[in-house]
C-alpha cells in the first residue's frame, strides 16, 4: 500500500501558523479497505473532527469515497501522517510533515526527513493472526526512507539510502520511527548527533552519539560534517530486548563526503548500540527550550494499569481491565453529536469535564513489555518515569518537565503524565505498537463534551453514509479494536 505511489508518501510542508487547507484523501483501495489519515502530533485545537481516527472521530473512508482534511499548524518541527485504519500504516500508508519555524540550534542545511520503518516480506495483515495467537512475529528487515538491501538467498537486492555532505557544514535530520514493532537506536559512525527537538517541542540542545527512538516518536538532530572525508555507515538497530528482526545488523544507509564515491564504508559502530534496552533518551536531557510548567491537578487522576490477557485464545491488551473495541461505523464523535454519551467498557472513555485545568494520570505496567504511549490532541508533560513499581511517594517534576506526544512506558515501570484540558474533543490514547493498538491497547478521553459543538458533522455523516453503504454490499468483518 502507498500514498500517491510511494513509501514514504509525499511530504506535507508548511509554515508555523499556516492553515493547511486542503488535503484531499481519496480511498483507491477495494473491498473492505476503509481508511482515515491521522496527522500525528497535530494539536487539532477545536478541530477534533479532523483527527482522522476511524471509530473515534470519523467512519472509515469507503473505497471510492474521499474526505478533505483541514488543520492549523500551531506547533512547528517534524512529524508525520499515517493511516489509523487497521494495520495500513505499516504497509506503507504514511509520510512526513515538516512545519517550518524557529529552531533551538543552528544548522546549514535541512536534509529533511529520515523515516525509520520495519518491514517484512509477508504483509502485516498476514502476520496479524500470528501476533494475536503467539505474540509479536519476527520481522525481516528495516527501511530508511523506504530503502534498504536484502540478502535473498545470496543475491543482494534493493539499495541503501544515501546522503552526501560537504566537509565543514552542518545538517538537520528529521527522524521518525514509523515501525509497527521496532524500538530503534540510531547513529552515524564517527559523528555525533545534537538533538534540538523531541516530537514537536524544541529542546535545549544536547549531544549524543546514539539516540533511542521509539515508535511514533520524532527527534530532530544536527550532524556536523567534521570528519573531512570518507564514507560512513548510518545505522538503525532494532533493540533486541523488545524487537525481533532478522536483519538487525544491516539496516544501514551511507553518509558520503564525496558524492562520486560508491565504496561501502568500513567504519565501526559506537559501543552504545550494544545496550539493547528499550528506553527513552535520558529524562534529564529532554529539557524544553520554551519553559512551561503544569500546575496541580484539580482532582485526582486515574491510575491506568496496562496488562495483557487472552479472549478466545487471542491476545488482548487492557488498560484498567478494559480492552478497547469500538465499531468503525459508530465513532465516538458521532455519538457525541447525537447526544448518546452512555459509554460501555469497550469504548473505554474517561470523561474530562474540567475547563482549562491540569489532569494527571499514572500509566503503569507490572509486565515485561515496554509501550510507546501516544496521546492525540495534546502534548503532555512527563512528571515522572521509572522502571520500578509506582507508588504515591514518587516525586513529581513540575518544573518545565519534558513535554511531547509519545512516551515510553518502561517495562515493569510507570510514567506519570499531565495535560491541560484546553481542547474539547474525543482524543485517543494508545500504544503505538501496531499489534497492540489492534489488540485493544487504547482508550479515549472525551474532553469537555458539551463544548464540542457540531462543526464537521455534515462531513462526518456523509463519510459514515458512504461507509455504511459499502458495508451493506461488501461482507466486512472488523477483526481488530477499531483503531
Ligand atoms: Cu504496546
GROMACS .gro file of C-alpha atoms and ligand atoms in nm:
model
  484
    1UNK     CA    1   0.000   0.000   0.000
    2UNK     CA    2   0.120   0.352  -0.065
    3UNK     CA    3   0.017   0.716  -0.075
    4UNK     CA    4   0.037   0.857  -0.429
    5UNK     CA    5   0.252   0.559  -0.525
    6UNK     CA    6   0.549   0.598  -0.289
    7UNK     CA    7   0.668   0.476   0.052
    8UNK     CA    8   0.701   0.708   0.239
    9UNK     CA    9   0.421   0.909   0.080
   10UNK     CA   10   0.468   1.267  -0.039
   11UNK     CA   11   0.574   1.519   0.221
   12UNK     CA   12   0.349   1.793   0.353
   13UNK     CA   13   0.536   2.117   0.408
   14UNK     CA   14   0.406   2.437   0.563
   15UNK     CA   15   0.496   2.722   0.794
   16UNK     CA   16   0.413   2.762   1.162
   17UNK     CA   17   0.069   2.920   1.189
   18UNK     CA   18  -0.046   2.809   0.845
   19UNK     CA   19  -0.386   2.660   0.795
   20UNK     CA   20  -0.314   2.351   0.591
   21UNK     CA   21  -0.603   2.364   0.353
   22UNK     CA   22  -0.686   2.137   0.197
   23UNK     CA   23  -0.572   1.776   0.193
   24UNK     CA   24  -0.790   1.552  -0.021
   25UNK     CA   25  -0.773   1.186   0.078
   26UNK     CA   26  -0.923   0.951  -0.178
   27UNK     CA   27  -0.952   0.583  -0.097
   28UNK     CA   28  -0.849   0.398  -0.414
   29UNK     CA   29  -0.842   0.059  -0.246
   30UNK     CA   30  -1.105  -0.209  -0.284
   31UNK     CA   31  -1.339  -0.426  -0.086
   32UNK     CA   32  -1.338  -0.370   0.288
   33UNK     CA   33  -1.030  -0.149   0.300
   34UNK     CA   34  -1.157   0.165   0.463
   35UNK     CA   35  -0.908   0.433   0.555
   36UNK     CA   36  -0.857   0.752   0.753
   37UNK     CA   37  -0.546   0.967   0.780
   38UNK     CA   38  -0.426   1.084   1.120
   39UNK     CA   39  -0.189   1.381   1.149
   40UNK     CA   40   0.031   1.256   1.431
   41UNK     CA   41   0.108   1.520   1.693
   42UNK     CA   42  -0.102   1.791   1.530
   43UNK     CA   43  -0.296   1.955   1.812
   44UNK     CA   44  -0.628   1.989   1.626
   45UNK     CA   45  -0.722   2.261   1.872
   46UNK     CA   46  -1.104   2.281   1.844
   47UNK     CA   47  -1.084   2.070   1.525
   48UNK     CA   48  -1.130   1.722   1.671
   49UNK     CA   49  -1.324   1.615   1.358
   50UNK     CA   50  -1.000   1.648   1.152
   51UNK     CA   51  -0.805   1.397   1.364
   52UNK     CA   52  -0.860   1.113   1.119
   53UNK     CA   53  -0.928   0.821   1.353
   54UNK     CA   54  -1.189   0.564   1.246
   55UNK     CA   55  -1.410   0.463   1.543
   56UNK     CA   56  -1.323   0.787   1.726
   57UNK     CA   57  -1.353   1.094   1.503
   58UNK     CA   58  -1.489   0.953   1.178
   59UNK     CA   59  -1.610   0.642   0.999
   60UNK     CA   60  -1.360   0.482   0.765
   61UNK     CA   61  -1.348   0.644   0.422
   62UNK     CA   62  -1.508   0.382   0.196
   63UNK     CA   63  -1.338   0.256  -0.118
   64UNK     CA   64  -1.413   0.511  -0.390
   65UNK     CA   65  -1.503   0.781  -0.137
   66UNK     CA   66  -1.299   1.088  -0.038
   67UNK     CA   67  -1.257   1.314   0.261
   68UNK     CA   68  -1.094   1.654   0.278
   69UNK     CA   69  -0.892   1.745   0.587
   70UNK     CA   70  -0.801   2.097   0.704
   71UNK     CA   71  -0.597   2.183   1.011
   72UNK     CA   72  -0.380   2.456   1.158
   73UNK     CA   73  -0.009   2.415   1.225
   74UNK     CA   74   0.000   2.551   1.581
   75UNK     CA   75   0.337   2.393   1.659
   76UNK     CA   76   0.649   2.356   1.445
   77UNK     CA   77   0.906   2.094   1.367
   78UNK     CA   78   0.888   1.740   1.233
   79UNK     CA   79   0.604   1.495   1.236
   80UNK     CA   80   0.420   1.251   1.013
   81UNK     CA   81   0.082   1.138   0.890
   82UNK     CA   82  -0.037   0.780   0.877
   83UNK     CA   83  -0.346   0.571   0.828
   84UNK     CA   84  -0.527   0.492   1.152
   85UNK     CA   85  -0.728   0.211   0.993
   86UNK     CA   86  -0.627  -0.141   1.090
   87UNK     CA   87  -0.262  -0.216   1.001
   88UNK     CA   88  -0.240   0.004   0.688
   89UNK     CA   89   0.019   0.244   0.831
   90UNK     CA   90   0.272  -0.039   0.845
   91UNK     CA   91   0.204  -0.143   0.489
   92UNK     CA   92   0.321   0.200   0.373
   93UNK     CA   93   0.032   0.443   0.425
   94UNK     CA   94   0.239   0.716   0.589
   95UNK     CA   95   0.451   1.017   0.505
   96UNK     CA   96   0.639   1.313   0.655
   97UNK     CA   97   0.512   1.653   0.770
   98UNK     CA   98   0.751   1.948   0.800
   99UNK     CA   99   0.634   2.263   0.976
  100UNK     CA  100   0.893   2.535   0.936
  101UNK     CA  101   0.960   2.758   1.237
  102UNK     CA  102   1.231   2.856   1.480
  103UNK     CA  103   1.494   2.603   1.590
  104UNK     CA  104   1.688   2.586   1.915
  105UNK     CA  105   2.014   2.503   1.737
  106UNK     CA  106   2.187   2.627   1.423
  107UNK     CA  107   2.249   2.426   1.109
  108UNK     CA  108   2.343   2.499   0.749
  109UNK     CA  109   2.133   2.253   0.551
  110UNK     CA  110   1.796   2.087   0.614
  111UNK     CA  111   1.832   1.730   0.488
  112UNK     CA  112   1.465   1.666   0.557
  113UNK     CA  113   1.310   1.354   0.699
  114UNK     CA  114   1.466   1.018   0.763
  115UNK     CA  115   1.184   0.777   0.842
  116UNK     CA  116   1.286   0.455   1.017
  117UNK     CA  117   1.049   0.171   0.934
  118UNK     CA  118   1.040  -0.203   0.982
  119UNK     CA  119   0.941  -0.437   0.705
  120UNK     CA  120   0.852  -0.794   0.627
  121UNK     CA  121   0.806  -0.988   0.307
  122UNK     CA  122   0.468  -1.100   0.432
  123UNK     CA  123   0.220  -0.821   0.489
  124UNK     CA  124   0.131  -0.704   0.838
  125UNK     CA  125  -0.219  -0.835   0.771
  126UNK     CA  126  -0.079  -1.182   0.702
  127UNK     CA  127   0.124  -1.167   1.023
  128UNK     CA  128  -0.162  -1.042   1.238
  129UNK     CA  129  -0.301  -1.385   1.317
  130UNK     CA  130   0.042  -1.498   1.441
  131UNK     CA  131   0.066  -1.179   1.650
  132UNK     CA  132  -0.274  -1.247   1.803
  133UNK     CA  133  -0.210  -1.610   1.889
  134UNK     CA  134   0.163  -1.638   1.953
  135UNK     CA  135   0.287  -1.286   2.015
  136UNK     CA  136   0.491  -1.042   1.812
  137UNK     CA  137   0.634  -1.203   1.497
  138UNK     CA  138   0.996  -1.167   1.391
  139UNK     CA  139   1.023  -0.911   1.111
  140UNK     CA  140   1.251  -0.947   0.810
  141UNK     CA  141   1.413  -0.609   0.767
  142UNK     CA  142   1.404  -0.235   0.827
  143UNK     CA  143   1.393   0.061   0.591
  144UNK     CA  144   1.543   0.410   0.586
  145UNK     CA  145   1.305   0.634   0.390
  146UNK     CA  146   1.166   0.320   0.227
  147UNK     CA  147   1.505   0.178   0.126
  148UNK     CA  148   1.744  -0.096   0.229
  149UNK     CA  149   1.916  -0.404   0.090
  150UNK     CA  150   1.815  -0.764   0.141
  151UNK     CA  151   2.017  -1.080   0.101
  152UNK     CA  152   1.778  -1.301  -0.096
  153UNK     CA  153   1.949  -1.643  -0.081
  154UNK     CA  154   2.286  -1.498  -0.181
  155UNK     CA  155   2.158  -1.229  -0.417
  156UNK     CA  156   2.171  -0.876  -0.277
  157UNK     CA  157   1.852  -0.694  -0.373
  158UNK     CA  158   1.741  -0.334  -0.318
  159UNK     CA  159   1.956  -0.031  -0.250
  160UNK     CA  160   2.061   0.172   0.051
  161UNK     CA  161   1.952   0.520   0.150
  162UNK     CA  162   2.246   0.755   0.094
  163UNK     CA  163   2.314   1.120   0.158
  164UNK     CA  164   2.605   1.349   0.068
  165UNK     CA  165   2.761   1.615   0.287
  166UNK     CA  166   3.027   1.884   0.247
  167UNK     CA  167   3.306   1.892   0.499
  168UNK     CA  168   3.254   2.172   0.749
  169UNK     CA  169   2.879   2.210   0.703
  170UNK     CA  170   2.607   2.107   0.948
  171UNK     CA  171   2.289   1.920   0.862
  172UNK     CA  172   1.946   1.886   1.021
  173UNK     CA  173   1.789   1.541   1.003
  174UNK     CA  174   1.427   1.483   1.099
  175UNK     CA  175   1.398   1.132   1.247
  176UNK     CA  176   1.068   0.946   1.286
  177UNK     CA  177   1.020   0.587   1.397
  178UNK     CA  178   0.730   0.458   1.184
  179UNK     CA  179   0.775   0.092   1.280
  180UNK     CA  180   0.496  -0.150   1.372
  181UNK     CA  181   0.705  -0.316   1.644
  182UNK     CA  182   1.066  -0.194   1.647
  183UNK     CA  183   1.243   0.024   1.901
  184UNK     CA  184   1.546   0.169   1.720
  185UNK     CA  185   1.879   0.302   1.827
  186UNK     CA  186   2.011   0.536   1.558
  187UNK     CA  187   2.356   0.676   1.496
  188UNK     CA  188   2.613   0.767   1.232
  189UNK     CA  189   2.960   0.617   1.273
  190UNK     CA  190   3.227   0.869   1.383
  191UNK     CA  191   2.969   1.152   1.403
  192UNK     CA  192   2.765   1.290   1.691
  193UNK     CA  193   2.402   1.399   1.698
  194UNK     CA  194   2.299   1.729   1.852
  195UNK     CA  195   1.934   1.685   1.949
  196UNK     CA  196   1.726   2.003   1.907
  197UNK     CA  197   1.366   1.881   1.925
  198UNK     CA  198   1.155   1.591   2.052
  199UNK     CA  199   0.820   1.537   1.883
  200UNK     CA  200   0.704   1.895   1.805
  201UNK     CA  201   0.883   2.054   2.102
  202UNK     CA  202   1.222   2.232   2.066
  203UNK     CA  203   1.462   2.140   2.345
  204UNK     CA  204   1.781   2.279   2.492
  205UNK     CA  205   2.033   2.110   2.260
  206UNK     CA  206   2.233   1.815   2.390
  207UNK     CA  207   2.480   1.592   2.211
  208UNK     CA  208   2.488   1.214   2.194
  209UNK     CA  209   2.648   0.951   1.973
  210UNK     CA  210   2.345   0.718   1.960
  211UNK     CA  211   1.978   0.807   2.010
  212UNK     CA  212   1.691   0.585   2.126
  213UNK     CA  213   1.375   0.641   1.925
  214UNK     CA  214   1.057   0.452   1.993
  215UNK     CA  215   0.758   0.408   1.765
  216UNK     CA  216   0.570   0.731   1.696
  217UNK     CA  217   0.847   0.949   1.840
  218UNK     CA  218   1.042   1.208   1.645
  219UNK     CA  219   1.379   1.367   1.711
  220UNK     CA  220   1.538   1.649   1.515
  221UNK     CA  221   1.916   1.618   1.518
  222UNK     CA  222   2.202   1.824   1.377
  223UNK     CA  223   2.502   1.640   1.234
  224UNK     CA  224   2.830   1.827   1.190
  225UNK     CA  225   3.027   1.705   0.889
  226UNK     CA  226   3.351   1.724   1.084
  227UNK     CA  227   3.535   1.418   0.951
  228UNK     CA  228   3.688   1.582   0.643
  229UNK     CA  229   3.631   1.297   0.402
  230UNK     CA  230   3.522   0.937   0.372
  231UNK     CA  231   3.212   0.713   0.377
  232UNK     CA  232   3.025   0.632   0.699
  233UNK     CA  233   2.752   0.390   0.798
  234UNK     CA  234   2.420   0.535   0.909
  235UNK     CA  235   2.272   0.275   1.144
  236UNK     CA  236   1.923   0.195   1.270
  237UNK     CA  237   1.943  -0.102   1.505
  238UNK     CA  238   1.631  -0.279   1.639
  239UNK     CA  239   1.672  -0.328   2.013
  240UNK     CA  240   1.656  -0.698   2.087
  241UNK     CA  241   1.504  -0.671   2.435
  242UNK     CA  242   1.174  -0.560   2.279
  243UNK     CA  243   1.206  -0.602   1.898
  244UNK     CA  244   1.267  -0.908   1.684
  245UNK     CA  245   1.424  -0.868   1.341
  246UNK     CA  246   1.620  -1.096   1.107
  247UNK     CA  247   1.838  -0.817   0.970
  248UNK     CA  248   1.935  -0.633   1.287
  249UNK     CA  249   2.292  -0.558   1.185
  250UNK     CA  250   2.225  -0.444   0.831
  251UNK     CA  251   1.959  -0.175   0.843
  252UNK     CA  252   2.201   0.086   0.722
  253UNK     CA  253   2.241   0.385   0.499
  254UNK     CA  254   2.555   0.568   0.392
  255UNK     CA  255   2.679   0.922   0.454
  256UNK     CA  256   2.938   1.031   0.198
  257UNK     CA  257   3.169   1.332   0.184
  258UNK     CA  258   3.248   1.260  -0.181
  259UNK     CA  259   2.929   1.218  -0.383
  260UNK     CA  260   3.111   1.026  -0.653
  261UNK     CA  261   3.217   0.752  -0.411
  262UNK     CA  262   3.045   0.417  -0.444
  263UNK     CA  263   3.251   0.240  -0.179
  264UNK     CA  264   3.092   0.062   0.115
  265UNK     CA  265   3.203   0.224   0.442
  266UNK     CA  266   3.440   0.030   0.665
  267UNK     CA  267   3.353   0.221   0.982
  268UNK     CA  268   3.261   0.062   1.316
  269UNK     CA  269   2.951   0.125   1.530
  270UNK     CA  270   2.950   0.301   1.866
  271UNK     CA  271   2.956   0.058   2.158
  272UNK     CA  272   2.635   0.216   2.293
  273UNK     CA  273   2.450   0.009   2.031
  274UNK     CA  274   2.533  -0.298   2.244
  275UNK     CA  275   2.295  -0.187   2.518
  276UNK     CA  276   1.971  -0.338   2.396
  277UNK     CA  277   1.727  -0.192   2.649
  278UNK     CA  278   1.415  -0.024   2.512
  279UNK     CA  279   1.409   0.307   2.694
  280UNK     CA  280   1.366   0.674   2.612
  281UNK     CA  281   1.651   0.919   2.593
  282UNK     CA  282   1.769   1.020   2.945
  283UNK     CA  283   1.488   1.212   3.109
  284UNK     CA  284   1.727   1.486   3.228
  285UNK     CA  285   1.841   1.553   2.868
  286UNK     CA  286   1.491   1.637   2.745
  287UNK     CA  287   1.451   1.998   2.856
  288UNK     CA  288   1.200   2.205   2.657
  289UNK     CA  289   1.356   2.525   2.526
  290UNK     CA  290   1.038   2.722   2.596
  291UNK     CA  291   0.968   2.668   2.964
  292UNK     CA  292   0.615   2.561   3.054
  293UNK     CA  293   0.513   2.405   3.384
  294UNK     CA  294   0.188   2.235   3.485
  295UNK     CA  295   0.000   2.340   3.795
  296UNK     CA  296  -0.152   2.099   4.044
  297UNK     CA  297  -0.444   1.888   3.927
  298UNK     CA  298  -0.796   1.998   4.016
  299UNK     CA  299  -0.885   1.644   4.115
  300UNK     CA  300  -0.714   1.309   4.136
  301UNK     CA  301  -0.647   1.141   3.804
  302UNK     CA  302  -0.686   0.774   3.728
  303UNK     CA  303  -0.430   0.507   3.766
  304UNK     CA  304  -0.410   0.332   3.429
  305UNK     CA  305  -0.277  -0.019   3.462
  306UNK     CA  306  -0.160  -0.184   3.137
  307UNK     CA  307  -0.191  -0.563   3.118
  308UNK     CA  308  -0.221  -0.837   2.862
  309UNK     CA  309  -0.468  -1.122   2.868
  310UNK     CA  310  -0.648  -1.351   2.628
  311UNK     CA  311  -1.001  -1.370   2.490
  312UNK     CA  312  -1.087  -1.684   2.295
  313UNK     CA  313  -0.715  -1.763   2.284
  314UNK     CA  314  -0.635  -1.429   2.118
  315UNK     CA  315  -0.410  -1.178   2.290
  316UNK     CA  316  -0.591  -0.868   2.410
  317UNK     CA  317  -0.434  -0.571   2.582
  318UNK     CA  318  -0.606  -0.392   2.867
  319UNK     CA  319  -0.587  -0.054   3.030
  320UNK     CA  320  -0.755  -0.064   3.372
  321UNK     CA  321  -0.904  -0.402   3.282
  322UNK     CA  322  -1.076  -0.266   2.971
  323UNK     CA  323  -0.975  -0.365   2.620
  324UNK     CA  324  -1.068  -0.112   2.357
  325UNK     CA  325  -1.314  -0.228   2.092
  326UNK     CA  326  -1.528   0.025   1.908
  327UNK     CA  327  -1.714  -0.040   1.582
  328UNK     CA  328  -1.580   0.153   1.285
  329UNK     CA  329  -1.930   0.262   1.185
  330UNK     CA  330  -2.013   0.420   1.520
  331UNK     CA  331  -1.736   0.667   1.600
  332UNK     CA  332  -1.736   0.840   1.938
  333UNK     CA  333  -1.772   1.183   1.784
  334UNK     CA  334  -2.091   1.076   1.604
  335UNK     CA  335  -2.232   0.952   1.936
  336UNK     CA  336  -2.148   1.287   2.095
  337UNK     CA  337  -2.315   1.473   1.807
  338UNK     CA  338  -2.623   1.255   1.865
  339UNK     CA  339  -2.617   1.317   2.241
  340UNK     CA  340  -2.569   0.948   2.301
  341UNK     CA  341  -2.298   0.954   2.562
  342UNK     CA  342  -2.359   0.633   2.751
  343UNK     CA  343  -2.023   0.462   2.728
  344UNK     CA  344  -1.951   0.091   2.756
  345UNK     CA  345  -1.639  -0.071   2.896
  346UNK     CA  346  -1.514  -0.148   2.547
  347UNK     CA  347  -1.548   0.221   2.449
  348UNK     CA  348  -1.312   0.287   2.740
  349UNK     CA  349  -1.398   0.653   2.774
  350UNK     CA  350  -1.267   0.874   3.052
  351UNK     CA  351  -1.469   1.195   3.053
  352UNK     CA  352  -1.293   1.517   3.141
  353UNK     CA  353  -1.537   1.797   3.215
  354UNK     CA  354  -1.294   2.039   3.378
  355UNK     CA  355  -1.222   2.354   3.175
  356UNK     CA  356  -0.857   2.456   3.135
  357UNK     CA  357  -0.739   2.253   3.427
  358UNK     CA  358  -0.449   2.015   3.467
  359UNK     CA  359  -0.519   1.643   3.484
  360UNK     CA  360  -0.263   1.388   3.598
  361UNK     CA  361  -0.253   1.020   3.507
  362UNK     CA  362  -0.030   0.737   3.619
  363UNK     CA  363   0.027   0.476   3.348
  364UNK     CA  364   0.195   0.165   3.480
  365UNK     CA  365   0.261  -0.197   3.399
  366UNK     CA  366   0.384  -0.490   3.603
  367UNK     CA  367   0.465  -0.685   3.287
  368UNK     CA  368   0.791  -0.705   3.098
  369UNK     CA  369   0.687  -0.527   2.779
  370UNK     CA  370   0.753  -0.155   2.719
  371UNK     CA  371   0.491   0.051   2.531
  372UNK     CA  372   0.526   0.380   2.340
  373UNK     CA  373   0.214   0.562   2.462
  374UNK     CA  374   0.076   0.830   2.230
  375UNK     CA  375  -0.195   1.086   2.307
  376UNK     CA  376  -0.394   1.270   2.041
  377UNK     CA  377  -0.487   1.638   2.066
  378UNK     CA  378  -0.232   1.730   2.332
  379UNK     CA  379   0.129   1.744   2.427
  380UNK     CA  380   0.162   1.603   2.777
  381UNK     CA  381   0.414   1.670   3.047
  382UNK     CA  382   0.614   1.376   3.177
  383UNK     CA  383   0.620   1.428   3.552
  384UNK     CA  384   0.797   1.108   3.647
  385UNK     CA  385   0.903   0.778   3.498
  386UNK     CA  386   1.082   0.474   3.630
  387UNK     CA  387   1.131   0.103   3.589
  388UNK     CA  388   1.003   0.012   3.932
  389UNK     CA  389   0.656  -0.033   4.076
  390UNK     CA  390   0.482   0.304   4.110
  391UNK     CA  391   0.384   0.428   4.450
  392UNK     CA  392   0.248   0.762   4.556
  393UNK     CA  393   0.574   0.868   4.721
  394UNK     CA  394   0.735   0.910   4.376
  395UNK     CA  395   0.845   1.273   4.340
  396UNK     CA  396   0.683   1.459   4.051
  397UNK     CA  397   0.882   1.708   3.845
  398UNK     CA  398   0.655   2.003   3.766
  399UNK     CA  399   0.933   2.249   3.677
  400UNK     CA  400   0.942   2.260   3.296
  401UNK     CA  401   0.934   1.879   3.264
  402UNK     CA  402   0.973   1.713   2.925
  403UNK     CA  403   0.659   1.756   2.714
  404UNK     CA  404   0.580   1.564   2.399
  405UNK     CA  405   0.310   1.340   2.249
  406UNK     CA  406   0.471   0.993   2.271
  407UNK     CA  407   0.648   0.847   2.575
  408UNK     CA  408   0.786   0.504   2.654
  409UNK     CA  409   0.615   0.324   2.939
  410UNK     CA  410   0.915   0.127   3.066
  411UNK     CA  411   0.900  -0.246   3.125
  412UNK     CA  412   0.773  -0.322   3.478
  413UNK     CA  413   0.752   0.052   3.532
  414UNK     CA  414   0.545   0.366   3.523
  415UNK     CA  415   0.511   0.707   3.372
  416UNK     CA  416   0.314   0.996   3.520
  417UNK     CA  417   0.173   1.241   3.266
  418UNK     CA  418  -0.023   1.564   3.287
  419UNK     CA  419  -0.208   1.770   3.032
  420UNK     CA  420  -0.429   2.076   3.022
  421UNK     CA  421  -0.797   2.036   2.935
  422UNK     CA  422  -0.792   2.311   2.673
  423UNK     CA  423  -0.913   2.113   2.373
  424UNK     CA  424  -1.270   1.980   2.357
  425UNK     CA  425  -1.295   1.655   2.167
  426UNK     CA  426  -1.263   1.277   2.171
  427UNK     CA  427  -0.892   1.200   2.190
  428UNK     CA  428  -0.742   0.858   2.158
  429UNK     CA  429  -0.455   0.750   2.379
  430UNK     CA  430  -0.290   0.428   2.269
  431UNK     CA  431   0.022   0.221   2.243
  432UNK     CA  432   0.196   0.283   1.908
  433UNK     CA  433   0.300  -0.080   1.865
  434UNK     CA  434   0.073  -0.172   1.574
  435UNK     CA  435  -0.017  -0.515   1.707
  436UNK     CA  436  -0.103  -0.375   2.048
  437UNK     CA  437  -0.328  -0.099   1.911
  438UNK     CA  438  -0.522  -0.355   1.712
  439UNK     CA  439  -0.535  -0.583   2.017
  440UNK     CA  440  -0.706  -0.315   2.225
  441UNK     CA  441  -0.429  -0.117   2.399
  442UNK     CA  442  -0.616   0.209   2.363
  443UNK     CA  443  -0.860   0.436   2.545
  444UNK     CA  444  -1.014   0.773   2.481
  445UNK     CA  445  -1.054   1.095   2.669
  446UNK     CA  446  -1.382   1.269   2.597
  447UNK     CA  447  -1.286   1.621   2.689
  448UNK     CA  448  -1.546   1.889   2.759
  449UNK     CA  449  -1.815   1.712   2.554
  450UNK     CA  450  -2.073   1.990   2.596
  451UNK     CA  451  -1.842   2.228   2.408
  452UNK     CA  452  -1.750   2.002   2.117
  453UNK     CA  453  -2.029   2.150   1.906
  454UNK     CA  454  -2.135   2.028   1.564
  455UNK     CA  455  -1.861   2.159   1.334
  456UNK     CA  456  -1.776   1.889   1.087
  457UNK     CA  457  -2.097   1.694   1.139
  458UNK     CA  458  -2.210   1.707   0.774
  459UNK     CA  459  -1.878   1.572   0.657
  460UNK     CA  460  -1.871   1.307   0.927
  461UNK     CA  461  -2.224   1.196   0.837
  462UNK     CA  462  -2.154   1.173   0.465
  463UNK     CA  463  -1.837   0.967   0.520
  464UNK     CA  464  -2.037   0.738   0.751
  465UNK     CA  465  -2.322   0.709   0.499
  466UNK     CA  466  -2.077   0.602   0.227
  467UNK     CA  467  -1.912   0.354   0.464
  468UNK     CA  468  -2.249   0.211   0.574
  469UNK     CA  469  -2.347   0.164   0.208
  470UNK     CA  470  -2.016  -0.011   0.143
  471UNK     CA  471  -2.063  -0.242   0.442
  472UNK     CA  472  -2.409  -0.332   0.307
  473UNK     CA  473  -2.275  -0.456  -0.024
  474UNK     CA  474  -1.939  -0.596   0.091
  475UNK     CA  475  -1.915  -0.859   0.361
  476UNK     CA  476  -1.693  -0.682   0.616
  477UNK     CA  477  -1.592  -0.823   0.950
  478UNK     CA  478  -1.400  -0.598   1.188
  479UNK     CA  479  -1.124  -0.812   1.333
  480UNK     CA  480  -0.946  -0.551   1.540
  481UNK     CA  481  -1.009  -0.287   1.804
  482UNK     CA  482  -1.124  -0.024   1.554
  483UNK     CA  483  -0.805   0.179   1.572
  484LIG    CU1  484   0.218  -0.172   2.341
   0.00000   0.00000   0.00000
